[in-house]
Amino acid sequence: MAAAAAALRHGARVTLLEAGYNLGGQYWRHLAHERRGAQEHRLHHGWSTFQRLRDEISGHPDCDVVFGASVWAIDRHDDAPPVVHVMVGAPDGTDREPRSYTPGRLILATGGQERTLPFPGWDLPGVFTAGAAQALAKGERVAVGRRVLVAGAGPFLLPVVSSLIRTGATVVGVAEASGRSRLTRGWLTRPWELASASSKAGELGGYLKDLVRHRVPYWTGQTVVAAHGTDRVHSVTLAALHPDWTRVEGSERVVEVDAVCVSHGFVPRTELAIAAGCQLDEQGFVTTDAGQQTSVPNVYSAGELTGIGGADLALAEGEVAGTTAAGGVPRPLLVGQRKALRNFATRLEAAHGIRPGWQTWPDPGTMLCRCEDVTVGELRDIAAKTRSRGLRSLKLTTRAGLGVCQGRTCGRNVEDLLGPNLLQAGRTSRRPIATPVRLGELAATLTPEREDPLP
Amino acid sequence: MGPQRLPVAQDPVAPRDSGPLTITVDGAQVTGQVGQTVAGLLLGAGHVSWRTSRTGRPRGVFCGIGVCFDCLVTVNDIPDVRACQRRATEGDVVSTEPPTRETPA
């Protein structure tokens, strides 16, 4: 949204492809128009910024907003802009309208998704990602449970607590995996650097007030290491963690809940960037120059794709990308804001980034790939027996990551479990078809002129 | 216990009453509000799972943003629709089993 608005301000004509029914993405996910709330700002930080951007974009004569737009492929051409293939219509329908765009400039802002680490029982119904709890609270006014525990790492746990409380749930506690000393080192070293990212501090302060007001305990250096139940979760085991996130034996305690929300970190959704040929860094993020241009000329990127930094950084990067893509020069103040917010993102990783000790949480029977029902034990056994170091062959022999989600949920965990000597690391994020398309819909996109003649 | 939709009268967000919307799920009626997704309707009515995995483990909503494909349902005979992504429309016929495929003669 920020990129579109900035590009419009600099005189560009803009097509905004939105996969959902509303603008606002995951961060400002909100009720359907028919249900819009008079007090919806109570669930959001920066709601007035969203409203301003929405009004600027929606009413603009040079902006075409396409809702229900699933980009399923990008064709790369060496000497011409990439072609963007889209299905427009109700999600996963059979009669969506195929469209192709050949923009002069392409800005990718596909965001991130949660990375959830496996633990015994994590595939039981009632275990949700924290993002699911957030989406259901903001977009549906549904609380995922009545007694809810929130666990994982990072400041994102806090807005989830606030949303759950405002949706009628009781939050029994928040378990932050990082210990007190690491949090202190990450957040309180060189505090003056944080001053210029003060909007973030204000946002977090608001969430902390909710914790205090509703007496929600915040446990550091602890996490959920097991969820219990037969067909749904009825309790979880919390354990203390060492600094490397291995569990402290004997520290376990059981808490009764009817839902648990987990969020261990975020990974970028890079399918389209990879398809467009954009270079990624060692952590799998899209690399960009000062103007947010990727390694591919005329292809820009902003937000979680370029590094996990949250909504404020995404807004700043989006504004830079939209400005430069439209031929403008970003304001120095904006560039300074981006720098301060990137510093915030670096601290985020230092204070909350995933530590390898999580690999001690699952037992051999713990589900790893939820689509194909491959356990952690099966993956380890087959890797040991075949002595294979090739990710591709292990995927085929174990079926981990071969299911309908295409390894989106388990890919990084599979790679971590297979260890540092793995060949083709990073491969689990390569998906030429970015979102599932039905064969019938694909066939309908082939016009007679485009079919290859029979030999 | 379990998931629930917050009644409009208790909601600090003060949503508009968009009116009721009813779908059938495996033959049973499920009612929610106009503007909800199929998953929102199901969870709001207290259902926590509605599908089974390859080895028979129960599955419902996990990621809630269309990434994990845990929540797949059949909507009006179209299989493999992500319930968390699809907005429900009045009278939708939802089945938690894939449609039986006709074998070609």
Coordinates of C-alpha atoms in Angstrom, one line a residue:
Chain A
M1 CA 0.0 0.0 0.0
A2 CA 2.8 2.4 0.9
A3 CA 4.6 1.6 -2.4
A4 CA 1.4 2.1 -4.4
A5 CA 0.6 5.4 -2.7
A6 CA 4.2 6.7 -3.2
A7 CA 4.3 5.7 -6.9
L8 CA 1.0 7.5 -7.4
R9 CA 2.3 10.6 -5.8
H10 CA 5.2 10.5 -8.2
G11 CA 2.9 10.3 -11.2
A12 CA 2.9 6.6 -12.0
R13 CA -0.1 4.5 -13.1
V14 CA -0.4 1.7 -10.6
T15 CA -2.0 -1.7 -10.6
L16 CA -2.2 -3.2 -7.1
L17 CA -2.7 -7.0 -7.0
E18 CA -4.2 -8.0 -3.6
A19 CA -4.8 -11.6 -2.9
G20 CA -7.4 -11.0 -0.3
Y21 CA -10.8 -9.4 -0.2
N22 CA -9.5 -6.2 1.6
L23 CA -6.5 -3.9 1.6
G24 CA -4.4 -3.9 4.7
G25 CA -2.6 -7.3 4.5
Q26 CA -2.1 -9.4 7.6
Y27 CA -1.1 -6.4 9.8
W28 CA -4.2 -4.4 9.2
R29 CA -6.5 -7.3 8.6
H30 CA -10.0 -6.2 9.4
L31 CA -13.7 -7.0 9.2
A32 CA -15.5 -7.4 5.9
H33 CA -17.0 -4.2 4.6
E34 CA -20.5 -5.4 5.6
R35 CA -19.4 -5.9 9.2
R36 CA -17.1 -2.9 9.5
G37 CA -16.8 -1.8 13.1
A38 CA -17.2 1.8 14.4
Q39 CA -14.3 1.1 16.9
E40 CA -12.1 -1.1 14.7
H41 CA -9.0 1.0 15.6
R42 CA -9.1 -0.6 19.0
L43 CA -7.6 -3.8 17.5
H44 CA -4.9 -2.0 15.5
H45 CA -1.8 0.1 15.8
G46 CA -1.6 2.9 13.3
W47 CA -5.2 2.5 12.0
S48 CA -5.3 6.1 10.9
T49 CA -2.2 5.4 8.7
F50 CA -4.1 2.5 7.1
Q51 CA -7.2 4.6 6.5
R52 CA -5.1 7.4 4.9
L53 CA -3.3 5.0 2.6
R54 CA -6.5 3.2 1.7
D55 CA -8.3 6.4 0.9
E56 CA -5.3 7.7 -1.1
I57 CA -5.2 4.5 -3.2
S58 CA -8.8 3.6 -3.6
G59 CA -10.0 7.0 -4.8
H60 CA -7.1 7.5 -7.2
P61 CA -7.9 7.7 -10.9
D62 CA -4.5 6.2 -11.9
C63 CA -4.8 3.2 -9.5
D64 CA -6.5 -0.1 -10.3
V65 CA -6.9 -2.3 -7.2
V66 CA -7.6 -5.9 -8.1
F67 CA -8.9 -8.0 -5.2
G68 CA -8.8 -11.8 -5.2
A69 CA -5.7 -11.7 -7.3
S70 CA -3.6 -14.8 -6.9
V71 CA -0.2 -14.4 -8.7
W72 CA 0.7 -17.9 -9.6
A73 CA 3.7 -17.4 -11.8
I74 CA 6.2 -14.8 -13.0
D75 CA 8.0 -15.3 -16.4
R76 CA 11.4 -13.9 -16.5
H77 CA 12.9 -12.3 -19.6
D78 CA 16.5 -11.2 -19.7
D79 CA 16.0 -8.1 -21.8
A80 CA 12.3 -7.2 -21.0
P81 CA 10.2 -6.8 -17.9
P82 CA 8.9 -10.0 -16.3
V83 CA 5.3 -11.1 -17.1
V84 CA 3.1 -11.6 -14.1
H85 CA 0.4 -14.3 -14.3
V86 CA -2.7 -13.9 -12.1
M87 CA -5.9 -15.7 -11.4
V88 CA -8.7 -13.3 -10.3
G89 CA -11.7 -14.5 -8.4
A90 CA -12.8 -16.3 -5.2
P91 CA -9.8 -18.2 -3.6
D92 CA -9.3 -21.7 -4.9
G93 CA -12.2 -21.4 -7.3
T94 CA -12.5 -23.2 -10.7
D95 CA -13.6 -20.3 -12.8
R96 CA -11.3 -17.5 -12.0
E97 CA -10.3 -15.0 -14.7
P98 CA -6.7 -15.5 -16.0
R99 CA -4.8 -12.2 -16.5
S100 CA -1.2 -11.4 -17.4
Y101 CA 0.5 -8.1 -16.7
T102 CA 3.7 -6.8 -18.2
P103 CA 4.5 -3.8 -16.0
G104 CA 7.3 -1.3 -16.6
R105 CA 8.3 -1.7 -13.0
L106 CA 7.3 -4.5 -10.6
I107 CA 7.3 -4.1 -6.8
L108 CA 7.1 -7.3 -4.8
A109 CA 5.7 -7.0 -1.3
T110 CA 4.6 -10.5 -0.6
G111 CA 5.4 -10.3 3.1
G112 CA 6.3 -13.1 5.5
Q113 CA 4.8 -16.1 7.2
E114 CA 5.3 -17.6 10.6
R115 CA 7.8 -20.3 11.1
T116 CA 6.5 -22.8 13.7
L117 CA 8.9 -25.2 15.3
P118 CA 7.6 -28.8 15.8
F119 CA 7.0 -30.2 19.3
P120 CA 5.0 -33.3 20.4
G121 CA 1.3 -32.5 19.7
W122 CA 1.8 -29.4 17.7
D123 CA -0.5 -30.8 15.0
L124 CA -3.4 -31.2 17.4
P125 CA -6.5 -29.1 16.6
G126 CA -6.4 -26.2 19.1
V127 CA -2.8 -25.4 18.3
F128 CA -2.7 -22.4 16.1
T129 CA -0.1 -20.1 14.8
A130 CA -0.2 -16.8 16.6
G131 CA -0.9 -15.3 13.2
A132 CA -4.1 -17.4 12.8
A133 CA -5.3 -16.2 16.2
Q134 CA -4.6 -12.6 15.0
A135 CA -6.4 -13.1 11.7
L136 CA -9.4 -14.7 13.2
A137 CA -9.7 -12.1 15.9
K138 CA -9.3 -9.1 13.6
G139 CA -11.0 -10.5 10.5
E140 CA -13.7 -12.6 12.0
R141 CA -14.2 -11.6 15.7
V142 CA -13.6 -15.2 16.6
A143 CA -11.4 -16.2 19.5
V144 CA -9.5 -19.4 18.9
G145 CA -10.2 -20.5 22.5
R146 CA -11.4 -19.4 25.9
R147 CA -8.2 -20.2 28.0
V148 CA -5.4 -19.5 25.6
L149 CA -1.6 -19.7 26.1
V150 CA 0.7 -17.7 23.8
A151 CA 4.2 -19.0 23.2
G152 CA 7.2 -18.5 21.0
A153 CA 9.6 -15.6 20.6
G154 CA 9.5 -12.0 19.7
P155 CA 7.4 -8.9 20.2
F156 CA 4.6 -10.2 17.9
L157 CA 3.4 -12.3 20.8
L158 CA 2.2 -9.2 22.5
P159 CA -0.3 -7.8 19.9
V160 CA -1.8 -11.3 19.7
V161 CA -2.5 -11.2 23.4
S162 CA -4.2 -7.8 23.1
S163 CA -6.3 -9.1 20.2
L164 CA -7.3 -12.2 22.1
I165 CA -8.3 -10.2 25.2
R166 CA -10.5 -7.9 23.0
T167 CA -12.1 -10.9 21.4
G168 CA -13.3 -12.4 24.7
A169 CA -10.5 -14.9 25.5
T170 CA -8.6 -15.3 28.7
V171 CA -4.9 -15.4 28.1
V172 CA -3.3 -17.6 30.8
G173 CA 0.2 -16.5 30.0
V174 CA 2.9 -15.6 27.5
A175 CA 6.0 -17.8 27.2
E176 CA 8.9 -16.0 25.5
A177 CA 11.7 -18.5 24.6
S178 CA 14.5 -16.0 25.0
G179 CA 15.9 -15.6 28.5
R180 CA 16.2 -12.4 30.4
S181 CA 19.9 -11.9 29.8
R182 CA 19.6 -12.2 26.1
L183 CA 16.6 -9.9 26.0
T184 CA 18.5 -7.3 28.0
R185 CA 21.5 -7.6 25.8
G186 CA 19.4 -7.4 22.6
W187 CA 17.2 -4.5 23.6
L188 CA 19.0 -2.4 26.2
T189 CA 22.5 -2.1 24.6
R190 CA 23.0 1.3 23.1
P191 CA 19.4 2.4 23.9
W192 CA 19.9 5.8 22.2
E193 CA 19.8 4.0 18.8
L194 CA 16.2 3.0 19.6
A195 CA 15.0 6.6 20.1
S196 CA 14.5 7.1 16.3
A197 CA 12.4 4.0 16.2
S198 CA 10.2 5.5 18.9
S199 CA 6.9 4.6 17.1
K200 CA 7.8 0.9 17.7
A201 CA 8.4 1.6 21.4
G202 CA 5.0 3.3 21.7
E203 CA 3.3 0.4 20.1
L204 CA 5.0 -2.1 22.4
G205 CA 4.2 0.0 25.4
G206 CA 0.5 -0.2 24.5
Y207 CA 0.6 -4.0 24.4
L208 CA 2.5 -4.2 27.7
K209 CA -0.2 -2.1 29.4
D210 CA -2.7 -4.7 28.3
L211 CA -0.6 -7.4 30.0
V212 CA -0.5 -5.5 33.2
R213 CA -4.2 -4.5 33.2
H214 CA -5.3 -8.1 32.5
R215 CA -2.7 -9.6 34.8
V216 CA -1.3 -11.8 32.1
P217 CA 2.0 -13.4 33.2
Y218 CA 5.0 -13.0 30.9
W219 CA 7.4 -15.9 31.3
T220 CA 10.9 -15.4 29.8
G221 CA 13.2 -18.3 29.0
Q222 CA 10.2 -20.7 28.7
T223 CA 8.2 -22.4 26.0
V224 CA 5.6 -25.0 25.2
V225 CA 7.4 -28.3 24.6
A226 CA 4.3 -30.5 24.2
A227 CA 0.6 -30.2 23.6
H228 CA -1.7 -32.9 25.0
G229 CA -5.1 -34.3 23.9
T230 CA -6.5 -36.9 21.6
D231 CA -8.6 -35.0 19.0
R232 CA -8.0 -31.5 20.4
V233 CA -5.6 -29.8 22.8
H234 CA -6.6 -29.8 26.5
S235 CA -3.3 -28.9 28.1
V236 CA 0.3 -28.1 27.3
T237 CA 3.7 -28.7 29.0
L238 CA 5.8 -25.6 29.6
A239 CA 9.5 -26.0 30.2
A240 CA 12.4 -23.6 31.0
L241 CA 15.0 -23.2 28.2
H242 CA 18.7 -22.8 28.3
P243 CA 20.1 -19.9 26.3
D244 CA 20.5 -22.2 23.2
W245 CA 16.8 -23.2 23.6
T246 CA 17.5 -26.7 24.8
R247 CA 15.0 -27.6 27.5
V248 CA 16.0 -27.7 31.1
E249 CA 15.2 -31.2 32.4
G250 CA 12.9 -31.3 35.4
S251 CA 11.5 -27.8 34.8
E252 CA 8.3 -29.0 33.2
R253 CA 4.8 -28.0 34.3
V254 CA 1.4 -28.6 32.8
V255 CA -1.1 -25.9 32.1
E256 CA -4.7 -26.5 31.1
V257 CA -5.8 -24.6 28.0
D258 CA -8.2 -25.1 25.2
A259 CA -6.0 -23.3 22.7
V260 CA -2.3 -22.5 22.3
C261 CA -0.9 -19.9 19.9
V262 CA 2.7 -20.4 18.8
S263 CA 5.0 -18.1 16.9
H264 CA 8.7 -18.8 16.9
G265 CA 9.7 -16.5 14.1
F266 CA 9.0 -15.3 10.6
V267 CA 10.3 -16.3 7.1
P268 CA 9.8 -14.3 3.9
R269 CA 7.4 -15.5 1.2
T270 CA 9.9 -15.5 -1.6
E271 CA 8.2 -17.7 -4.3
L272 CA 7.6 -14.7 -6.7
A273 CA 10.9 -13.1 -6.0
I274 CA 12.7 -16.3 -6.8
A275 CA 10.6 -16.8 -10.0
A276 CA 11.5 -13.2 -11.0
G277 CA 15.2 -14.1 -10.6
C278 CA 15.9 -11.9 -7.6
Q279 CA 19.1 -12.6 -5.7
L280 CA 18.7 -13.8 -2.1
D281 CA 21.1 -13.4 0.8
E282 CA 22.4 -16.2 3.0
Q283 CA 19.4 -16.0 5.2
G284 CA 17.0 -16.2 2.3
F285 CA 16.0 -12.6 2.1
V286 CA 15.8 -10.6 -1.1
T287 CA 18.7 -8.2 -1.5
T288 CA 18.0 -4.7 -2.6
D289 CA 20.0 -1.5 -3.2
A290 CA 19.4 1.9 -1.6
G291 CA 16.3 2.5 -3.8
Q292 CA 14.9 -1.0 -2.9
Q293 CA 15.7 -2.3 -6.4
T294 CA 16.5 -6.0 -6.5
S295 CA 19.3 -7.6 -8.5
V296 CA 16.8 -7.7 -11.4
P297 CA 16.5 -4.4 -13.1
N298 CA 13.1 -2.8 -12.7
V299 CA 12.0 -5.3 -10.0
Y300 CA 11.8 -3.8 -6.5
S301 CA 11.0 -5.3 -3.2
A302 CA 9.9 -4.0 0.2
G303 CA 8.8 -5.4 3.6
E304 CA 9.4 -8.8 5.2
L305 CA 10.8 -10.1 1.9
T306 CA 13.9 -8.1 2.4
G307 CA 14.2 -8.9 6.2
I308 CA 11.9 -9.4 9.1
G309 CA 11.3 -5.9 10.6
G310 CA 7.6 -5.4 11.0
A311 CA 5.0 -3.0 9.6
D312 CA 6.8 0.3 10.2
L313 CA 9.9 -0.8 8.3
A314 CA 7.7 -2.3 5.6
L315 CA 5.9 1.1 5.2
A316 CA 9.3 3.0 5.0
E317 CA 10.7 0.5 2.5
G318 CA 7.5 0.5 0.5
E319 CA 7.5 4.3 0.2
V320 CA 11.1 4.2 -1.0
A321 CA 10.4 1.5 -3.5
G322 CA 7.3 3.2 -4.8
T323 CA 9.2 6.5 -5.1
T324 CA 12.2 5.2 -6.9
A325 CA 10.1 2.9 -9.2
A326 CA 8.2 6.0 -10.3
G327 CA 11.4 7.8 -11.0
G328 CA 11.5 10.0 -7.9
V329 CA 14.1 10.5 -5.1
P330 CA 13.2 9.4 -1.6
R331 CA 13.1 12.1 1.1
P332 CA 16.2 12.1 3.4
L333 CA 13.9 11.9 6.4
L334 CA 12.4 8.7 5.0
V335 CA 15.7 7.1 4.3
G336 CA 16.8 7.9 7.9
Q337 CA 13.6 6.3 9.3
R338 CA 14.3 3.2 7.3
K339 CA 17.8 3.0 8.8
A340 CA 16.5 3.3 12.3
L341 CA 13.9 0.7 11.7
R342 CA 16.4 -1.7 10.2
N343 CA 18.5 -1.3 13.4
F344 CA 15.3 -2.3 15.3
A345 CA 15.1 -5.4 13.1
T346 CA 18.7 -6.3 13.8
R347 CA 17.9 -6.2 17.5
L348 CA 14.8 -8.3 17.0
E349 CA 16.9 -11.1 15.6
A350 CA 19.6 -10.7 18.3
A351 CA 17.0 -10.8 21.1
H352 CA 14.5 -13.4 19.7
G353 CA 16.1 -15.3 16.8
I354 CA 15.5 -19.1 16.7
R355 CA 18.3 -21.1 18.5
P356 CA 19.2 -24.6 17.5
G357 CA 18.3 -26.2 20.8
W358 CA 14.7 -26.5 19.5
Q359 CA 15.8 -29.7 17.9
T360 CA 15.6 -31.3 21.4
W361 CA 11.9 -30.6 21.7
P362 CA 10.4 -33.1 19.2
D363 CA 10.5 -36.8 20.0
P364 CA 10.8 -39.4 17.1
G365 CA 7.0 -39.6 16.8
T366 CA 6.5 -35.8 16.5
M367 CA 4.9 -34.8 13.2
L368 CA 7.3 -32.8 11.0
C369 CA 5.4 -32.5 7.7
R370 CA 1.8 -32.0 8.4
C371 CA 0.6 -32.6 4.9
E372 CA 2.3 -36.0 4.3
D373 CA 2.4 -37.1 7.9
V374 CA 6.1 -37.5 8.1
T375 CA 7.6 -37.7 11.6
V376 CA 10.9 -36.3 12.8
G377 CA 12.0 -39.9 13.5
E378 CA 11.2 -41.0 10.0
L379 CA 13.2 -38.1 8.5
R380 CA 16.2 -38.8 10.7
D381 CA 16.1 -42.6 10.1
I382 CA 15.9 -42.3 6.4
A383 CA 18.7 -39.6 6.3
A384 CA 20.9 -41.9 8.4
K385 CA 20.1 -45.1 6.4
T386 CA 20.6 -43.6 3.0
R387 CA 23.5 -41.3 4.1
S388 CA 21.9 -38.9 1.7
R389 CA 22.9 -35.2 1.9
G390 CA 20.8 -34.2 -1.0
L391 CA 17.7 -32.2 0.0
R392 CA 15.9 -33.2 -3.2
S393 CA 16.4 -36.9 -2.9
L394 CA 15.5 -36.8 0.8
K395 CA 12.3 -35.0 0.0
L396 CA 11.4 -37.7 -2.5
T397 CA 12.3 -40.6 -0.2
T398 CA 10.7 -39.2 3.0
R399 CA 7.9 -37.2 1.3
A400 CA 8.6 -34.4 3.8
G401 CA 7.7 -31.2 2.0
L402 CA 6.0 -32.9 -0.9
G403 CA 2.4 -32.3 0.2
V404 CA -0.1 -29.7 -0.8
C405 CA 1.5 -26.8 1.1
Q406 CA 4.7 -27.5 -0.9
G407 CA 7.0 -27.4 2.2
R408 CA 5.9 -23.9 3.3
T409 CA 5.2 -25.1 6.8
C410 CA 8.0 -27.7 7.3
G411 CA 10.7 -26.7 4.8
R412 CA 13.0 -24.7 7.1
N413 CA 12.6 -27.2 9.9
V414 CA 13.5 -30.1 7.6
E415 CA 16.6 -28.2 6.5
D416 CA 17.7 -27.5 10.1
L417 CA 17.2 -31.1 11.2
L418 CA 19.2 -32.4 8.3
G419 CA 22.2 -30.4 9.5
P420 CA 24.8 -28.1 8.0
N421 CA 26.2 -30.5 5.4
L422 CA 23.0 -30.5 3.5
L423 CA 23.3 -30.0 -0.3
Q424 CA 20.9 -27.7 -2.0
A425 CA 20.1 -25.9 1.3
G426 CA 17.5 -23.2 0.8
R427 CA 15.9 -25.3 -1.8
T428 CA 12.6 -25.8 0.1
S429 CA 11.6 -22.2 -0.8
R430 CA 11.7 -22.8 -4.5
R431 CA 8.3 -23.2 -6.0
P432 CA 7.8 -22.4 -9.6
I433 CA 4.1 -22.4 -9.2
A434 CA 3.6 -19.9 -6.5
T435 CA 0.1 -20.8 -5.5
P436 CA -1.8 -23.9 -6.5
V437 CA -3.7 -23.6 -9.7
R438 CA -6.2 -26.1 -11.0
L439 CA -5.3 -27.9 -14.3
G440 CA -8.6 -26.8 -15.8
E441 CA -7.8 -23.2 -15.1
L442 CA -4.3 -23.6 -16.5
A443 CA -5.7 -25.2 -19.7
A444 CA -8.1 -22.3 -20.1
T445 CA -5.2 -19.8 -20.2
L446 CA -3.8 -21.5 -23.3
T447 CA -5.2 -19.8 -26.3
P448 CA -4.9 -21.7 -29.6
E449 CA -2.2 -19.2 -30.8
R450 CA 0.0 -20.0 -27.8
E451 CA -0.1 -23.8 -28.1
D452 CA 3.0 -25.3 -29.6
P453 CA 2.3 -27.0 -33.0
L454 CA 2.6 -30.7 -32.9
P455 CA 5.9 -31.9 -34.5
Chain B
M1 CA -14.6 -24.7 25.7
G2 CA -13.1 -24.0 22.4
P3 CA -13.3 -21.3 19.8
Q4 CA -16.2 -18.8 19.8
R5 CA -17.4 -15.8 17.9
L6 CA -17.8 -12.7 20.1
P7 CA -21.4 -11.6 20.2
V8 CA -21.9 -8.2 18.6
A9 CA -23.4 -6.8 21.8
Q10 CA -20.2 -7.5 23.8
D11 CA -17.8 -6.5 21.1
P12 CA -15.6 -3.4 21.9
V13 CA -15.1 -3.0 18.1
A14 CA -18.8 -2.4 17.6
P15 CA -19.2 -4.2 14.3
R16 CA -22.3 -3.7 12.2
D17 CA -24.8 -6.5 12.3
S18 CA -24.3 -7.7 8.7
G19 CA -27.1 -10.2 9.1
P20 CA -27.0 -14.0 9.5
L21 CA -25.5 -16.3 6.9
T22 CA -26.2 -20.0 6.8
I23 CA -24.3 -22.8 5.1
T24 CA -24.6 -26.5 5.3
V25 CA -21.6 -28.5 6.5
D26 CA -21.9 -32.3 5.9
G27 CA -25.7 -31.8 5.9
A28 CA -25.9 -29.8 9.1
Q29 CA -26.7 -26.1 9.1
V30 CA -24.0 -23.7 10.4
T31 CA -24.9 -20.0 10.9
G32 CA -22.6 -17.0 11.2
Q33 CA -22.4 -13.4 10.0
V34 CA -22.3 -12.2 6.4
G35 CA -18.7 -11.4 5.6
Q36 CA -17.1 -14.3 7.4
T37 CA -14.9 -17.0 5.8
V38 CA -15.9 -20.6 5.8
A39 CA -13.3 -21.3 8.5
G40 CA -14.5 -18.3 10.6
L41 CA -18.1 -19.7 10.4
L42 CA -16.9 -23.2 11.4
L43 CA -14.7 -22.0 14.3
G44 CA -17.3 -19.5 15.4
A45 CA -19.8 -22.4 15.7
G46 CA -17.3 -24.2 17.9
H47 CA -15.8 -26.7 15.4
V48 CA -12.1 -27.1 15.9
S49 CA -11.3 -29.7 13.3
W50 CA -13.1 -31.0 10.2
R51 CA -10.6 -32.9 8.1
T52 CA -8.2 -35.8 8.6
S53 CA -4.7 -36.1 7.3
R54 CA -3.3 -39.0 5.3
T55 CA -3.0 -41.1 8.4
G56 CA -6.2 -40.0 10.0
R57 CA -5.1 -37.2 12.3
P58 CA -7.6 -34.4 12.8
R59 CA -7.0 -31.1 11.1
G60 CA -8.6 -27.7 11.3
V61 CA -7.2 -24.2 11.1
F62 CA -3.5 -23.9 11.8
C63 CA -1.9 -20.9 10.0
G64 CA -5.1 -18.9 9.2
I65 CA -3.5 -17.1 6.3
G66 CA -3.6 -19.6 3.4
V67 CA -0.1 -21.0 3.8
C68 CA -0.5 -24.5 5.4
F69 CA -3.6 -26.0 3.6
D70 CA -4.7 -27.8 6.8
C71 CA -8.2 -26.3 6.6
L72 CA -9.2 -27.7 3.1
V73 CA -12.9 -28.4 2.5
T74 CA -15.1 -29.1 -0.5
V75 CA -17.3 -26.1 -1.4
N76 CA -20.2 -26.7 -3.8
D77 CA -18.5 -29.8 -5.2
I78 CA -15.1 -27.9 -5.7
P79 CA -12.5 -29.8 -3.7
D80 CA -9.4 -28.5 -1.9
V81 CA -10.7 -25.0 -1.1
R82 CA -8.9 -23.3 1.8
A83 CA -11.6 -22.6 4.3
C84 CA -9.6 -19.7 5.9
Q85 CA -9.4 -17.9 2.5
R86 CA -12.8 -18.4 1.1
R87 CA -15.7 -16.1 2.1
A88 CA -18.9 -18.0 2.7
T89 CA -22.0 -17.2 0.6
E90 CA -25.5 -18.0 1.7
G91 CA -26.4 -21.6 1.0
D92 CA -22.9 -22.8 0.3
V93 CA -22.8 -26.6 0.6
V94 CA -19.6 -27.5 2.4
S95 CA -18.4 -31.1 2.7
T96 CA -15.4 -32.1 4.8
E97 CA -14.9 -35.2 2.5
P98 CA -13.6 -34.7 -1.1
P99 CA -16.4 -35.4 -3.7
T100 CA -16.6 -39.0 -5.0
R101 CA -15.0 -39.0 -8.4
E102 CA -16.8 -40.7 -11.2
T103 CA -14.6 -43.3 -12.8
P104 CA -14.4 -42.9 -16.6
A105 CA -16.1 -45.6 -18.6

